[in-house]
């Protein structure tokens, strides 16, 4: 990181507005924070672990009442933050976690924000992911107590004519819910062409002129003389501007929908998406953190929502490493230790610095930015962002081959042709999802090995181990061992 | 000593109120020691115990409205309480104007909550009276100019009801908001939605004229504050949406890609408004735009010019995105060679 004196201030063109004033305030605080430290600080793993452990064992303070309808999220954020920090739970706490999560399963399918609450797509994702971490097969292990038939019915009951889903009955449509549904349906082997019909078109319609994605799009115009609403053709107007959280969810959904897309179907504008993603990275005076919308402030949680989204680009055909190396030598960076092996489009080093300098709360836990307090949500998404900036986790052709070789079809003795078709689709979904592999030897850990955290699956935000184990169970597969993946020689 | 407030009965716990004696409260967990519990207040625990009891019994009554309002006041993100309240309102055919009035208060108090806005939408689908809504939204946006839900709600309302009278004042509203903060990206997005994405309204059929109007609008705003990503994104969006070449703007963009000249001429040029005297130039967004112009033109000479501009971004004007600019260079060279 360059010394602050040489950092260019954010230009205001002699024309201050509320946005530029808020921006200047933030830069001031960030730089104070930056100057206070002379070298890159360590990741305070112990302090963060204690922050998480305190919540887990003593409970969340009363101000978390606003999260009463997000209890599975509190659990998931905490457990996954442990996983990223390379910490496992003891069997007693694990069982307690399983029993607590299962209390929120709704008798009619899906999980609620707490026991006896209505089912909702968001806590359903959080519950299933928390079970991927803490749970296991068999009695009392959670995995086999998930009611998948009811869950599928619940999902179908939320489906809208434009391919989108309500997040819960009588509730809103938004792409976060679709991401949550697709992750769960993929992991539990309940995703079908019927379930996701039209969903890709809906996702595509949420891309705005800026390149990022909005929360939803407008499906209907009011009927003039009939009660039947008319479905608009695609594209439908996006409701709300491009936003980091929605963009991650839309892009991850798009990747999960690939096995269902004929090659000629709806497209997204990838070039505009990449441009928008890189534009979200803040300037050096903002310590290189990410923002969630144009002209908004940097915030630690977008380290994952935007920073992590770069890890999905290869899956939609954007691979910066693919451009010929003869061209590359022309633009080779002259300094920097890892610059010559790093093909990512974001500034991975700066992002890590933002998290280490500004994201860590001195009392433990991570946060949006100083002087805000730490919370579970920002703790996970700062750590997950840090992880995605340290590791390259990519869809590996070698792993794909291994998975294809070891796949076994499920035979129910029904119509053979239909069964073969179904198995082919299940195989593709399984192989694509688990082909993500951590590349060895290309880690870019700012501050040295003490700051290293675990790699996470770029779609699910679970460790590779947890994603592997849960999907192998539900797809009835035995996984071939994972071997080290070295970068291709250029 | 002054007499205590007579609103006291509301403060009594449900467990102590005879009119609730017939409801069996349900505690949240049946397991003994849930992991990571929230340490609720007594009031919240009491109210939600009764809500769970009511939901289990399936009761739809006036007192359900009282109870759900209480829970929502304590935790406006309690979506199950909202859901149950909505179903109860419908079951009772409750007066919706009363509910909307309550919602006006909630919109002010809890404007960042999803459910507050979605409940309004459900009510509007029943009342079908969108007109008063625009003023309320405008008032909320005065206080929280970038509130995502509020802007999305406004866009839904306009597009769903699609009445000419609703759209009438929309560009003026955009101007009011834009005058407060030309860097407010929500306003730029709203303008794009109104002008390009919601159908063609009466008086706007001449799309050539609309395009010209929008280009003048965005160019003037860039001239006011050149380093404004929102305005440049709008300009790009307009050109891409209307399939205009970026090159058509080259003459306008060029002066923004170089340092400010020592003396400026005061010629008013509506087509190509120049940067103001306080502009911080060169402007990275302008350099990026001009590089795109060269790339679009194609041919080795033009690609070279684009590469030179990208290199200046990578090494000087926008170093945080060095990797991205280098990738653009590699891509352009790979396709042109
Ligand atoms: Zn945040």
Short mmCIF file of N, CA and C in Angstrom, two decimals, chain B residues 46-114:
data_model
loop_
_atom_site.label_atom_id
_atom_site.label_comp_id
_atom_site.label_asym_id
_atom_site.label_seq_id
_atom_site.Cartn_x
_atom_site.Cartn_y
_atom_site.Cartn_z
N UNK B 46 -43.09 -12.44 25.80
CA UNK B 46 -44.52 -12.58 26.11
C UNK B 46 -45.36 -12.43 24.84
N UNK B 47 -45.10 -11.36 24.08
CA UNK B 47 -45.91 -11.10 22.88
C UNK B 47 -45.75 -12.21 21.84
N UNK B 48 -44.53 -12.67 21.63
CA UNK B 48 -44.34 -13.71 20.61
C UNK B 48 -44.84 -15.08 21.09
N UNK B 49 -44.82 -15.34 22.40
CA UNK B 49 -45.43 -16.58 22.91
C UNK B 49 -46.92 -16.60 22.54
N UNK B 50 -47.57 -15.45 22.68
CA UNK B 50 -49.00 -15.40 22.35
C UNK B 50 -49.23 -15.42 20.85
N UNK B 51 -48.31 -14.83 20.09
CA UNK B 51 -48.45 -14.89 18.64
C UNK B 51 -48.37 -16.36 18.17
N UNK B 52 -47.42 -17.09 18.71
CA UNK B 52 -47.30 -18.51 18.33
C UNK B 52 -48.57 -19.28 18.71
N UNK B 53 -49.14 -18.93 19.88
CA UNK B 53 -50.38 -19.57 20.32
C UNK B 53 -51.52 -19.29 19.36
N UNK B 54 -51.64 -18.03 18.97
CA UNK B 54 -52.71 -17.61 18.07
C UNK B 54 -52.57 -18.29 16.70
N UNK B 55 -51.33 -18.32 16.20
CA UNK B 55 -51.10 -18.91 14.87
C UNK B 55 -51.46 -20.39 14.91
N UNK B 56 -51.09 -21.06 16.00
CA UNK B 56 -51.39 -22.49 16.10
C UNK B 56 -52.90 -22.73 16.11
N UNK B 57 -53.62 -21.86 16.82
CA UNK B 57 -55.07 -22.00 16.91
C UNK B 57 -55.75 -21.54 15.62
N UNK B 58 -55.03 -20.79 14.80
CA UNK B 58 -55.60 -20.30 13.55
C UNK B 58 -56.64 -19.20 13.75
N UNK B 59 -56.55 -18.49 14.84
CA UNK B 59 -57.55 -17.45 15.13
C UNK B 59 -57.41 -16.24 14.21
N UNK B 60 -58.54 -15.74 13.73
CA UNK B 60 -58.58 -14.50 12.95
C UNK B 60 -59.55 -13.56 13.64
N UNK B 61 -59.03 -12.52 14.27
CA UNK B 61 -59.92 -11.64 15.01
C UNK B 61 -59.28 -10.27 15.18
N UNK B 62 -60.06 -9.35 15.72
CA UNK B 62 -59.55 -8.00 15.99
C UNK B 62 -58.30 -8.03 16.85
N UNK B 63 -58.35 -8.90 17.87
CA UNK B 63 -57.21 -8.87 18.79
C UNK B 63 -55.92 -9.41 18.14
N UNK B 64 -56.09 -10.17 17.04
CA UNK B 64 -54.91 -10.59 16.28
C UNK B 64 -54.22 -9.37 15.68
N UNK B 65 -55.04 -8.40 15.25
CA UNK B 65 -54.47 -7.17 14.69
C UNK B 65 -53.69 -6.41 15.77
N UNK B 66 -54.26 -6.39 16.97
CA UNK B 66 -53.58 -5.71 18.08
C UNK B 66 -52.24 -6.39 18.39
N UNK B 67 -52.30 -7.71 18.47
CA UNK B 67 -51.09 -8.48 18.83
C UNK B 67 -50.01 -8.38 17.76
N UNK B 68 -50.41 -8.55 16.50
CA UNK B 68 -49.39 -8.49 15.44
C UNK B 68 -48.80 -7.08 15.35
N UNK B 69 -49.63 -6.06 15.57
CA UNK B 69 -49.08 -4.70 15.56
C UNK B 69 -48.03 -4.55 16.66
N UNK B 70 -48.34 -5.11 17.81
CA UNK B 70 -47.41 -5.04 18.94
C UNK B 70 -46.07 -5.71 18.59
N UNK B 71 -46.15 -6.93 18.06
CA UNK B 71 -44.93 -7.66 17.70
C UNK B 71 -44.14 -6.90 16.63
N UNK B 72 -44.87 -6.37 15.63
CA UNK B 72 -44.20 -5.66 14.54
C UNK B 72 -43.52 -4.39 15.06
N UNK B 73 -44.16 -3.72 16.01
CA UNK B 73 -43.51 -2.53 16.59
C UNK B 73 -42.21 -2.90 17.29
N UNK B 74 -42.20 -4.07 17.92
CA UNK B 74 -40.98 -4.49 18.63
C UNK B 74 -39.93 -5.03 17.65
N UNK B 75 -40.39 -5.63 16.55
CA UNK B 75 -39.47 -6.18 15.56
C UNK B 75 -40.11 -6.14 14.17
N UNK B 76 -39.91 -5.01 13.45
CA UNK B 76 -40.57 -4.86 12.15
C UNK B 76 -40.11 -5.88 11.10
N UNK B 77 -39.07 -6.64 11.38
CA UNK B 77 -38.62 -7.65 10.41
C UNK B 77 -39.26 -9.01 10.67
N UNK B 78 -40.24 -9.08 11.57
CA UNK B 78 -40.88 -10.36 11.88
C UNK B 78 -41.88 -10.69 10.77
N UNK B 79 -41.38 -11.31 9.70
CA UNK B 79 -42.21 -11.49 8.50
C UNK B 79 -43.42 -12.37 8.75
N UNK B 80 -43.31 -13.32 9.70
CA UNK B 80 -44.46 -14.19 9.98
C UNK B 80 -45.61 -13.39 10.60
N UNK B 81 -45.26 -12.41 11.42
CA UNK B 81 -46.29 -11.55 12.01
C UNK B 81 -46.97 -10.73 10.92
N UNK B 82 -46.19 -10.23 9.98
CA UNK B 82 -46.76 -9.48 8.85
C UNK B 82 -47.69 -10.37 8.03
N UNK B 83 -47.19 -11.56 7.75
CA UNK B 83 -47.95 -12.50 6.93
C UNK B 83 -49.29 -12.82 7.60
N UNK B 84 -49.23 -13.09 8.88
CA UNK B 84 -50.45 -13.46 9.60
C UNK B 84 -51.40 -12.26 9.71
N UNK B 85 -50.81 -11.09 9.85
CA UNK B 85 -51.62 -9.87 9.92
C UNK B 85 -52.36 -9.64 8.60
N UNK B 86 -51.63 -9.82 7.51
CA UNK B 86 -52.25 -9.60 6.20
C UNK B 86 -53.41 -10.56 5.99
N UNK B 87 -53.20 -11.83 6.28
CA UNK B 87 -54.26 -12.82 6.11
C UNK B 87 -55.46 -12.49 7.00
N UNK B 88 -55.17 -11.98 8.19
CA UNK B 88 -56.26 -11.63 9.10
C UNK B 88 -57.04 -10.42 8.59
N UNK B 89 -56.34 -9.42 8.08
CA UNK B 89 -57.01 -8.25 7.51
C UNK B 89 -57.98 -8.67 6.42
N UNK B 90 -57.51 -9.58 5.58
CA UNK B 90 -58.35 -10.04 4.47
C UNK B 90 -59.54 -10.84 5.01
N UNK B 91 -59.26 -11.72 5.97
CA UNK B 91 -60.33 -12.57 6.52
C UNK B 91 -61.41 -11.74 7.20
N UNK B 92 -61.00 -10.64 7.83
CA UNK B 92 -61.97 -9.81 8.55
C UNK B 92 -62.58 -8.72 7.68
N UNK B 93 -62.12 -8.62 6.45
CA UNK B 93 -62.46 -7.47 5.60
C UNK B 93 -62.28 -6.17 6.37
N UNK B 94 -61.17 -6.04 7.01
CA UNK B 94 -60.88 -4.87 7.84
C UNK B 94 -60.75 -3.62 6.96
N UNK B 95 -61.07 -2.45 7.52
CA UNK B 95 -60.97 -1.21 6.73
C UNK B 95 -59.51 -0.90 6.37
N UNK B 96 -59.23 -0.86 5.07
CA UNK B 96 -57.84 -0.76 4.64
C UNK B 96 -57.28 0.65 4.77
N UNK B 97 -58.19 1.67 4.79
CA UNK B 97 -57.67 3.03 4.96
C UNK B 97 -57.05 3.20 6.34
N UNK B 98 -57.64 2.52 7.33
CA UNK B 98 -57.07 2.56 8.68
C UNK B 98 -55.69 1.91 8.67
N UNK B 99 -55.61 0.78 8.00
CA UNK B 99 -54.34 0.06 7.94
C UNK B 99 -53.27 0.89 7.21
N UNK B 100 -53.67 1.53 6.11
CA UNK B 100 -52.70 2.33 5.37
C UNK B 100 -52.19 3.50 6.20
N UNK B 101 -53.10 4.06 7.02
CA UNK B 101 -52.69 5.17 7.88
C UNK B 101 -51.61 4.70 8.87
N UNK B 102 -51.84 3.53 9.44
CA UNK B 102 -50.85 2.96 10.34
C UNK B 102 -49.54 2.73 9.59
N UNK B 103 -49.68 2.29 8.34
CA UNK B 103 -48.49 2.01 7.54
C UNK B 103 -47.70 3.27 7.20
N UNK B 104 -48.41 4.41 7.09
CA UNK B 104 -47.70 5.67 6.87
C UNK B 104 -46.74 5.92 8.02
N UNK B 105 -47.23 5.67 9.23
CA UNK B 105 -46.38 5.85 10.41
C UNK B 105 -45.19 4.88 10.35
N UNK B 106 -45.49 3.62 10.00
CA UNK B 106 -44.42 2.60 9.96
C UNK B 106 -43.38 2.92 8.89
N UNK B 107 -43.86 3.44 7.76
CA UNK B 107 -42.92 3.77 6.68
C UNK B 107 -41.92 4.81 7.16
N UNK B 108 -42.41 5.76 7.95
CA UNK B 108 -41.52 6.77 8.50
C UNK B 108 -40.53 6.19 9.50
N UNK B 109 -41.06 5.30 10.35
CA UNK B 109 -40.25 4.78 11.45
C UNK B 109 -39.29 3.68 11.01
N UNK B 110 -39.75 2.83 10.11
CA UNK B 110 -38.96 1.63 9.78
C UNK B 110 -38.68 1.57 8.29
N UNK B 111 -38.19 2.67 7.75
CA UNK B 111 -38.13 2.76 6.29
C UNK B 111 -37.13 1.81 5.67
N UNK B 112 -36.26 1.21 6.48
CA UNK B 112 -35.28 0.30 5.89
C UNK B 112 -35.76 -1.16 5.88
N UNK B 113 -36.97 -1.40 6.35
CA UNK B 113 -37.45 -2.78 6.47
C UNK B 113 -38.21 -3.23 5.22
N UNK B 114 -37.83 -4.38 4.69
CA UNK B 114 -38.52 -4.94 3.51
C UNK B 114 -40.02 -5.01 3.70
#
